[in-house]
Coordinates of C-alpha atoms and ligand atoms in Angstrom, one line a residue:
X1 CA 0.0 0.0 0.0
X2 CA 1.3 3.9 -1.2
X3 CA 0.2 6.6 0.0
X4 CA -1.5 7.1 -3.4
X5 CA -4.3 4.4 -2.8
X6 CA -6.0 7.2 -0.4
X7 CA -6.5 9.8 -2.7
X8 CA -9.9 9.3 -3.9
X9 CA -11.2 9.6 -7.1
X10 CA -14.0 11.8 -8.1
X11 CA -17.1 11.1 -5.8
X12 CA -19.9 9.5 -6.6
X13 CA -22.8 11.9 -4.4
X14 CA -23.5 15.2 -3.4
X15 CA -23.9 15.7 0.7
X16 CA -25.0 19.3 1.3
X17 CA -25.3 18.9 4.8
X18 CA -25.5 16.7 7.9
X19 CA -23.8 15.6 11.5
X20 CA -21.3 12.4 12.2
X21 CA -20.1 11.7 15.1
X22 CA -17.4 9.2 16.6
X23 CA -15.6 8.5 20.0
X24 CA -12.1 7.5 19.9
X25 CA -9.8 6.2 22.5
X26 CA -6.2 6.9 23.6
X27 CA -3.6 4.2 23.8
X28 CA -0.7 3.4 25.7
X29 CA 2.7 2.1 23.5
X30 CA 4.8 -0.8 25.1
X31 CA 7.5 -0.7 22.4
X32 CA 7.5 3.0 22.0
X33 CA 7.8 5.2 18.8
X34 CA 10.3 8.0 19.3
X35 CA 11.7 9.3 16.3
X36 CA 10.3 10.4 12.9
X37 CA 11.3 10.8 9.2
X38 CA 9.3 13.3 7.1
X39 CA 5.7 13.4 7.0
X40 CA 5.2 11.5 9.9
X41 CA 6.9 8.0 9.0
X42 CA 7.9 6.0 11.9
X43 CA 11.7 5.5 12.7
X44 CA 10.8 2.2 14.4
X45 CA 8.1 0.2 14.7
X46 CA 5.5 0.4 17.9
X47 CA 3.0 -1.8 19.4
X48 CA 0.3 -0.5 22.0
X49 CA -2.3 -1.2 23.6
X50 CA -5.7 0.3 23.1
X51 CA -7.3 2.3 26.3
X52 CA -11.2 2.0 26.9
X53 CA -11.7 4.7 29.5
X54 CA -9.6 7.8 28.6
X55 CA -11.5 9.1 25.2
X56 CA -12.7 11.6 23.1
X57 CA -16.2 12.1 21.7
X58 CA -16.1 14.4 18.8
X59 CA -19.2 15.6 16.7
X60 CA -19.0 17.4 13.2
X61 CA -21.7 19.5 11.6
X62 CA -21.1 20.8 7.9
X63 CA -22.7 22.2 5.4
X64 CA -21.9 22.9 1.8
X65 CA -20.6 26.3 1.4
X66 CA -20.3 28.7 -2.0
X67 CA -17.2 29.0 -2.4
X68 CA -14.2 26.6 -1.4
X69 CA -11.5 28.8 -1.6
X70 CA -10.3 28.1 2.1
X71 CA -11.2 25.8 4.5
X72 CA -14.0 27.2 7.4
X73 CA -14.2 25.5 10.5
X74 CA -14.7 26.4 14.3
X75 CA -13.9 24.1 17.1
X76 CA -15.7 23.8 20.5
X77 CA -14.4 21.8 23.7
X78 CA -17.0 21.4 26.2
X79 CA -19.1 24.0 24.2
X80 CA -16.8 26.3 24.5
X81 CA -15.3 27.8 21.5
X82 CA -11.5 27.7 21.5
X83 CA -10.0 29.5 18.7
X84 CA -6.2 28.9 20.1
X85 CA -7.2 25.3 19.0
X86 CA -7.4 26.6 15.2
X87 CA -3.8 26.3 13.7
X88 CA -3.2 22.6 14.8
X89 CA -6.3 21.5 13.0
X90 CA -6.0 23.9 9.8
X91 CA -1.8 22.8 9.9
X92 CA -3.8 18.7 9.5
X93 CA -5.9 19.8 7.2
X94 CA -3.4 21.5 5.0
X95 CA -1.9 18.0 5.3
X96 CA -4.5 15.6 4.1
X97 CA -6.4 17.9 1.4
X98 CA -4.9 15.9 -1.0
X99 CA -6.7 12.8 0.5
X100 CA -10.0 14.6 1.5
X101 CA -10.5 17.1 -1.3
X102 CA -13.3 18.1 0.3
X103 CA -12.4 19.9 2.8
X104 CA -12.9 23.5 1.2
X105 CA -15.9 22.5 0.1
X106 CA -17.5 22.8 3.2
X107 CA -18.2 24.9 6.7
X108 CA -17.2 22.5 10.1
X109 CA -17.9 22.5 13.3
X110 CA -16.2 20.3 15.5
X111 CA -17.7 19.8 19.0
X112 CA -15.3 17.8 21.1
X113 CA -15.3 16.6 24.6
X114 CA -12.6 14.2 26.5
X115 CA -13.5 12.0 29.2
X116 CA -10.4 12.6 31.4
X117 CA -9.6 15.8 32.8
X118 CA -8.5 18.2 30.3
X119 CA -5.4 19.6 32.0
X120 CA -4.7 16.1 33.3
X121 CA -1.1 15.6 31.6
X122 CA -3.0 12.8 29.5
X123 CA -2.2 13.6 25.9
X124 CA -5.5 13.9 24.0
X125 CA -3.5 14.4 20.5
X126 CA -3.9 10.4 19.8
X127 CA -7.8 10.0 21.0
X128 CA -8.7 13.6 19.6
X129 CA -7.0 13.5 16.1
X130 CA -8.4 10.1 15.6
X131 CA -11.9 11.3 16.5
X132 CA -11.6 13.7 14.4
X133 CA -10.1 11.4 11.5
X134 CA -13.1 8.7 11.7
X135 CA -15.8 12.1 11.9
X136 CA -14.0 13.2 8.4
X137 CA -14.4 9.6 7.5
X138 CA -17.8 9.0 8.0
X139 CA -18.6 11.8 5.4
X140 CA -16.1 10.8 2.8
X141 CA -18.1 7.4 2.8
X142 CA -21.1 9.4 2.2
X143 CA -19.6 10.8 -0.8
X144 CA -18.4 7.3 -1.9
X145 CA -20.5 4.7 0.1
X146 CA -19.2 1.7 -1.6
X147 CA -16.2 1.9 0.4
X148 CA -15.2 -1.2 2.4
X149 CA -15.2 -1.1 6.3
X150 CA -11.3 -2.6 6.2
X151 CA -10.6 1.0 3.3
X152 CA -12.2 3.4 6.2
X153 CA -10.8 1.7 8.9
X154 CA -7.3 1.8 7.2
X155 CA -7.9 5.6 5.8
X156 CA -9.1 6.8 9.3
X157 CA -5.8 5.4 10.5
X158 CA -3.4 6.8 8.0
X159 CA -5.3 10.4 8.3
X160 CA -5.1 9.9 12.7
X161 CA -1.2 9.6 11.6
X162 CA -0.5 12.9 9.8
X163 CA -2.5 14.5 12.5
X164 CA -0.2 12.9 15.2
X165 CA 1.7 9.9 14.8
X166 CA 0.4 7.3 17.5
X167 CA -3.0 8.5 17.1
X168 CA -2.9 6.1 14.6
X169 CA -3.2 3.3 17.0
X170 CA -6.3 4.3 18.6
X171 CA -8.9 3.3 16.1
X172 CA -9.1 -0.7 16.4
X173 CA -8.2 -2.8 19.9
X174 CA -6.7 -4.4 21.6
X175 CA -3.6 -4.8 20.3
X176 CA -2.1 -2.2 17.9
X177 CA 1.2 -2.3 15.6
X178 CA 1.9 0.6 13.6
X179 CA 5.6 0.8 11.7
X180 CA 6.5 -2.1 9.2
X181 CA 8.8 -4.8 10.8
X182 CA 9.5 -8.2 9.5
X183 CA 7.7 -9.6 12.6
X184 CA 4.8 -8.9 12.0
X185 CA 3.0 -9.5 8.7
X186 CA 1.0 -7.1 6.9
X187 CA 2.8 -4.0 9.5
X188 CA 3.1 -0.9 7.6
X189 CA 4.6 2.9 7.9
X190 CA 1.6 4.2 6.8
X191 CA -1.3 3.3 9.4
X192 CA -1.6 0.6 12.2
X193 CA -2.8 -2.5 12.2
X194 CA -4.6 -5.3 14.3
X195 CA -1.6 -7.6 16.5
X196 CA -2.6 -10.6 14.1
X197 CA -1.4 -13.2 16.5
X198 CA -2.2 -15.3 18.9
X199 CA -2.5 -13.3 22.6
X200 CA -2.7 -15.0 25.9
X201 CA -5.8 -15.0 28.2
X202 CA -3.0 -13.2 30.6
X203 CA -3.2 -10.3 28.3
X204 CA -7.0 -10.2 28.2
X205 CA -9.0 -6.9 29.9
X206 CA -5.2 -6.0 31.0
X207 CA -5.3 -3.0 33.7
X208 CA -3.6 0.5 33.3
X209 CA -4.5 2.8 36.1
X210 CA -2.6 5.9 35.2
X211 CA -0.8 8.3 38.0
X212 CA -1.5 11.8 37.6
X213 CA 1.7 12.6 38.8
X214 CA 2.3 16.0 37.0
X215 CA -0.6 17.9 35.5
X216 CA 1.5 21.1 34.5
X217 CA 2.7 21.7 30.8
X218 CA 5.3 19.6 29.5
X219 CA 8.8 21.7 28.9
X220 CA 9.7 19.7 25.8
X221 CA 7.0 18.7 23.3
X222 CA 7.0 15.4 21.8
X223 CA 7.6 16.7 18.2
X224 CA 10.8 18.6 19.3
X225 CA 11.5 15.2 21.4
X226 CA 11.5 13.6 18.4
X227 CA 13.3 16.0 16.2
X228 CA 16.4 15.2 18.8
X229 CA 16.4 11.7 17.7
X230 CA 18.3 13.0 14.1
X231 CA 21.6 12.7 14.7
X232 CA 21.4 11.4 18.3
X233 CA 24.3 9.3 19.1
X234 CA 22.1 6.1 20.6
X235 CA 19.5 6.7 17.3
X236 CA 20.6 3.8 15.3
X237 CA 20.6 1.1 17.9
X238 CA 17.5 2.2 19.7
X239 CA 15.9 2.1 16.1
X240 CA 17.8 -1.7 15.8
X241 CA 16.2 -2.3 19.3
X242 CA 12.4 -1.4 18.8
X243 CA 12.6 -4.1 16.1
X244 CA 14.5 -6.7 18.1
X245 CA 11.8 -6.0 21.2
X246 CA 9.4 -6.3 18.9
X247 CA 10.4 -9.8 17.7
X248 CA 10.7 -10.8 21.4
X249 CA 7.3 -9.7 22.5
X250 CA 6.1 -12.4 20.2
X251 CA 6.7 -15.4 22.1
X252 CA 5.5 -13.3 25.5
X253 CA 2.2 -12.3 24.1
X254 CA 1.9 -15.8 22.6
X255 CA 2.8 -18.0 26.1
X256 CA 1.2 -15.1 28.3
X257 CA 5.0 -15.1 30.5
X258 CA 4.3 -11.9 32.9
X259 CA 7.7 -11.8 34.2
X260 CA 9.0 -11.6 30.6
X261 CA 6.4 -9.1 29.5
X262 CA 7.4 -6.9 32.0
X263 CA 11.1 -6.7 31.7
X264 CA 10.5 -5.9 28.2
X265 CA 7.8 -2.9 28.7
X266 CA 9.8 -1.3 31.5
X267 CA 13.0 -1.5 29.6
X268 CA 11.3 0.3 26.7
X269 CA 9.8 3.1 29.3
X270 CA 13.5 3.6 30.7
X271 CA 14.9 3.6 27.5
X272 CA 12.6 6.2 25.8
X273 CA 13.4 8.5 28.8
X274 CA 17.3 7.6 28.0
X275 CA 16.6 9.2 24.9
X276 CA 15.5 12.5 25.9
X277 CA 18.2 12.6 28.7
X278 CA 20.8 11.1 26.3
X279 CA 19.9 14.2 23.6
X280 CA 21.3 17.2 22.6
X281 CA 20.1 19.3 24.6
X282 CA 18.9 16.7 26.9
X283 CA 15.6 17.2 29.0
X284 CA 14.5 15.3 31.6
X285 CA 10.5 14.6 31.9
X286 CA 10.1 12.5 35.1
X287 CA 9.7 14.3 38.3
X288 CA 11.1 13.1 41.9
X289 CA 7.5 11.5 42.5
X290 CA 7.8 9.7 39.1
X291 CA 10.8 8.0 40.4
X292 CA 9.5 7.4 44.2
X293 CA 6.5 5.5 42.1
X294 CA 8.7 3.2 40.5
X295 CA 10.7 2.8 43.2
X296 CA 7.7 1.5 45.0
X297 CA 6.0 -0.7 42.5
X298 CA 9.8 -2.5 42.5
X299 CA 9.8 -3.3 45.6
X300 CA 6.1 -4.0 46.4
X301 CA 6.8 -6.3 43.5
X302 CA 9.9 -8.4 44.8
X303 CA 7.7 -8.5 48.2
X304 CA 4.9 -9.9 46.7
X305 CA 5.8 -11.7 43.3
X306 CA 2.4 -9.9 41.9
X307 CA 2.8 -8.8 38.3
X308 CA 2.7 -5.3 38.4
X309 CA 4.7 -3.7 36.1
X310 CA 4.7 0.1 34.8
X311 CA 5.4 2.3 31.3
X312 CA 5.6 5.8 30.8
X313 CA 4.8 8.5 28.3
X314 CA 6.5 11.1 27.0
X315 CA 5.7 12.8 30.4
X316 CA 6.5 12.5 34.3
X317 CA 2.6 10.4 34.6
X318 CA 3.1 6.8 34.9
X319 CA 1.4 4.3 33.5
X320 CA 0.8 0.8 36.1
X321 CA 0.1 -2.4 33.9
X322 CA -1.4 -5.6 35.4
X323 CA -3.4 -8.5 35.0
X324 CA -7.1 -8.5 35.8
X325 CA -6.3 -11.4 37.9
X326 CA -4.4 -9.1 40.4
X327 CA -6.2 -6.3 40.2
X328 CA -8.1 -6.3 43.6
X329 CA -4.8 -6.1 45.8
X330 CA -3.0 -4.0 43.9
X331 CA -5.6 -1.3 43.2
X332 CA -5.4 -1.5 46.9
X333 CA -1.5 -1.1 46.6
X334 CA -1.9 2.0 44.8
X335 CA -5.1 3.7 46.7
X336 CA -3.0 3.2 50.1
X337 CA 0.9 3.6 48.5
X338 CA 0.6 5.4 45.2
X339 CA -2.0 7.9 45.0
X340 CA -0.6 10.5 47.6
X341 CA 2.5 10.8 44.7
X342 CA -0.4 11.9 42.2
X343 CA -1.3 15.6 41.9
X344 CA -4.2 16.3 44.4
X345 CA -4.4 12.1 44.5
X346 CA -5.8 11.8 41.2
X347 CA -5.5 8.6 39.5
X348 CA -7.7 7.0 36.6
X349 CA -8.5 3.6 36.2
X350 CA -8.3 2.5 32.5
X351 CA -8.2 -0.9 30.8
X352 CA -7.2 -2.8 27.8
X353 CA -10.1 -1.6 24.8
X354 CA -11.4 -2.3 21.1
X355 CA -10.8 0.7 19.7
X356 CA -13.2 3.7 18.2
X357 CA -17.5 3.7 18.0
X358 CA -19.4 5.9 16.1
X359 CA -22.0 7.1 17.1
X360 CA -26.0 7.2 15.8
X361 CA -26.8 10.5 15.3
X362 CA -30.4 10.1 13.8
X363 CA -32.9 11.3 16.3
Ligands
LIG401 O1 2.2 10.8 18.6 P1 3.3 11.7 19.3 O2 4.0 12.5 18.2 O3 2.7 12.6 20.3 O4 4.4 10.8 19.9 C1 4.1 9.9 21.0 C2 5.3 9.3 21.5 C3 5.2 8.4 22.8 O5 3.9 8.6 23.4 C4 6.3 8.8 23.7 C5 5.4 6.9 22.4 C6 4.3 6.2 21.7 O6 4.6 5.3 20.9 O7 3.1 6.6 21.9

């Protein structure tokens, strides 16, 4: 598949007006992407898993308009209009016009709404651009309605990427892979696509309760974070090591080994935050309480051989992994050790999920 396979050809109908709307989830990366070639193109490839919980429901109104000689949209979070929201959206749509010509042709608004706390540290870019991706979506098939679910499920994925690169893991579940690998079959560059092999009952309705350990603005964003990785001394084994990781997470996800799984999604936490501190200039996004978690979940691990494990972000929030089997005890763990390193105490409690649901807006 090229890039070329998603520019449509001329439509076959004529919407004038109507409303779509979809909610999309976030996800959470165990082998993490961290470096980027041009137009959003993976370095290495990533494998996540899909959240249920932390969302965004977007809805988009348009009508035809007279003239299409720029694009016309407004956007609205919680109802409340937010023009400082304007450039990153017109910056994606400048991006895919080529692969959604229609976007001139027509007046938006886009009426959005997260489930987690908006200033929460929780990145919104992957369940927001992916919202808005399957809303854009949802009218293209209108225009071309023979479309196959597997061409809009692929499409809404490759558009989710130019808006920000792992939001292309959020439309399906559980189990996403985006970047092409020899591992996996069918893995491509260009949008991600279902884990297609076998997964362990260990791995099913898997836990994240996320730590809300810093809630304040990150000093380095993720696209100057990935920026660093050109020219950065560790890029070409880290690149070489995402693939290998990759190819070892196989066997783990296949057997359902905890101990293994583990070892490998902390090492690829630690290793992303290498990165940054390994870069020129180097940053540093954990805080002291990101550490004091870690420390923690280590040692209430040795004491009690449960599988709890933990990944991070490209932020100081941390992310707890377990089984469903364990969950009682060490939600207790966290309520009673964790939470007071959380901003305020606040913690959310997410799980594995199936991706993106649109929904019925007939009345
Ligand atoms: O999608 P971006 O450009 O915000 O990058 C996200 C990078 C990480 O969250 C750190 C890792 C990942 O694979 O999601």
């Amino acid at each position: 598949m090229t890039e070329q396979q998603f520019i449509p050809q001329v439509y076959s109908k004529d919407i004038t007006e109507g409303t779509v709307s979809w909610e999309s989830p976030s996800n959470i990366a165990l082998i993490k992407y961290w470096g980027k070639k041009k137009d959003q193109i993976p370095e290495n490839p990533s494998i996540s898993f899909t959240l249920n919980a932390c969302k965004t429901t977007t809805v988009l109104s348009y009508t035809k308009k007279e003239t299409t000689s720029d694009f016309d949209f407004k956007v609205y979070l919680d109802g409340e209009h937010k023009p400082d929201f304007q450039p990153k959206i017109k910056t994606f749509f400048e991006r895919v016009l080529v692969y959604l010509p229609f976007l001139k042709d027509y007046t938006f608004k886009i009426e959005t709404s997260n489930t987690f706390p908006h200033s929460s540290g929780i990145a919104s870019s992957a369940s927001g651009m992916s919202a808005l991706a399957l809303c854009l979506m949802s009218l293209e098939q209108q225009l071309q309605p023979d479309m196959t679910a597997t061409f809009f499920n692929q499409k809404a994925s490759f558009l989710s990427r130019l808006g920000s690169g792992s939001a292309c893991r959020s439309i399906e579940g559980d189990l996403i892979v985006w970047g092409e690998n020899e591992t996996v079959e069918g893995s491509s560059d260009l949008f991600g696509v279902k884990y297609p092999y076998a997964v362990h009952e260990n791995f099913k309705n898997y836990q994240d309760t996320i730590l809300l350990v810093d809630k304040g603005e990150k000093q380095v964003s993720s696209t100057v974070g990935h920026n660093l990785m050109h020219g950065h001394p560790f890029a070409t084994q880290r690149f070489a090591q995402a693939h290998d990781n990759l190819a070892s997470l196989k066997p783990i996800l296949e057997s359902g080994h905890l101990d293994a799984f583990i070892a490998l999604i902390e090492s690829e936490a630690l290793t992303l935050h290498a990165m940054m501190m390994t870069s020129m200039p180097y940053f540093i996004l954990m805080k002291p309480n990101t550490l004091e978690v870690i420390n923690k979940i280590w040692a209430f691990r040795k004491e009690t051989g449960l599988h709890i494990g933990f990944t991070l972000d490209a932020g100081a929030n941390v992310h707890v992994l377990y089984p469903k089997s364990q969950a009682e005890v060490i939600l207790k763990f966290i309520k009673t050790e964790l939470a007071s390193h959380c901003q305020n105490g606040q913690f959310i409690c997410d799980e594995i999920g199936f991706g993106a649901k649109q929904i019925n807006m007939s009345h």
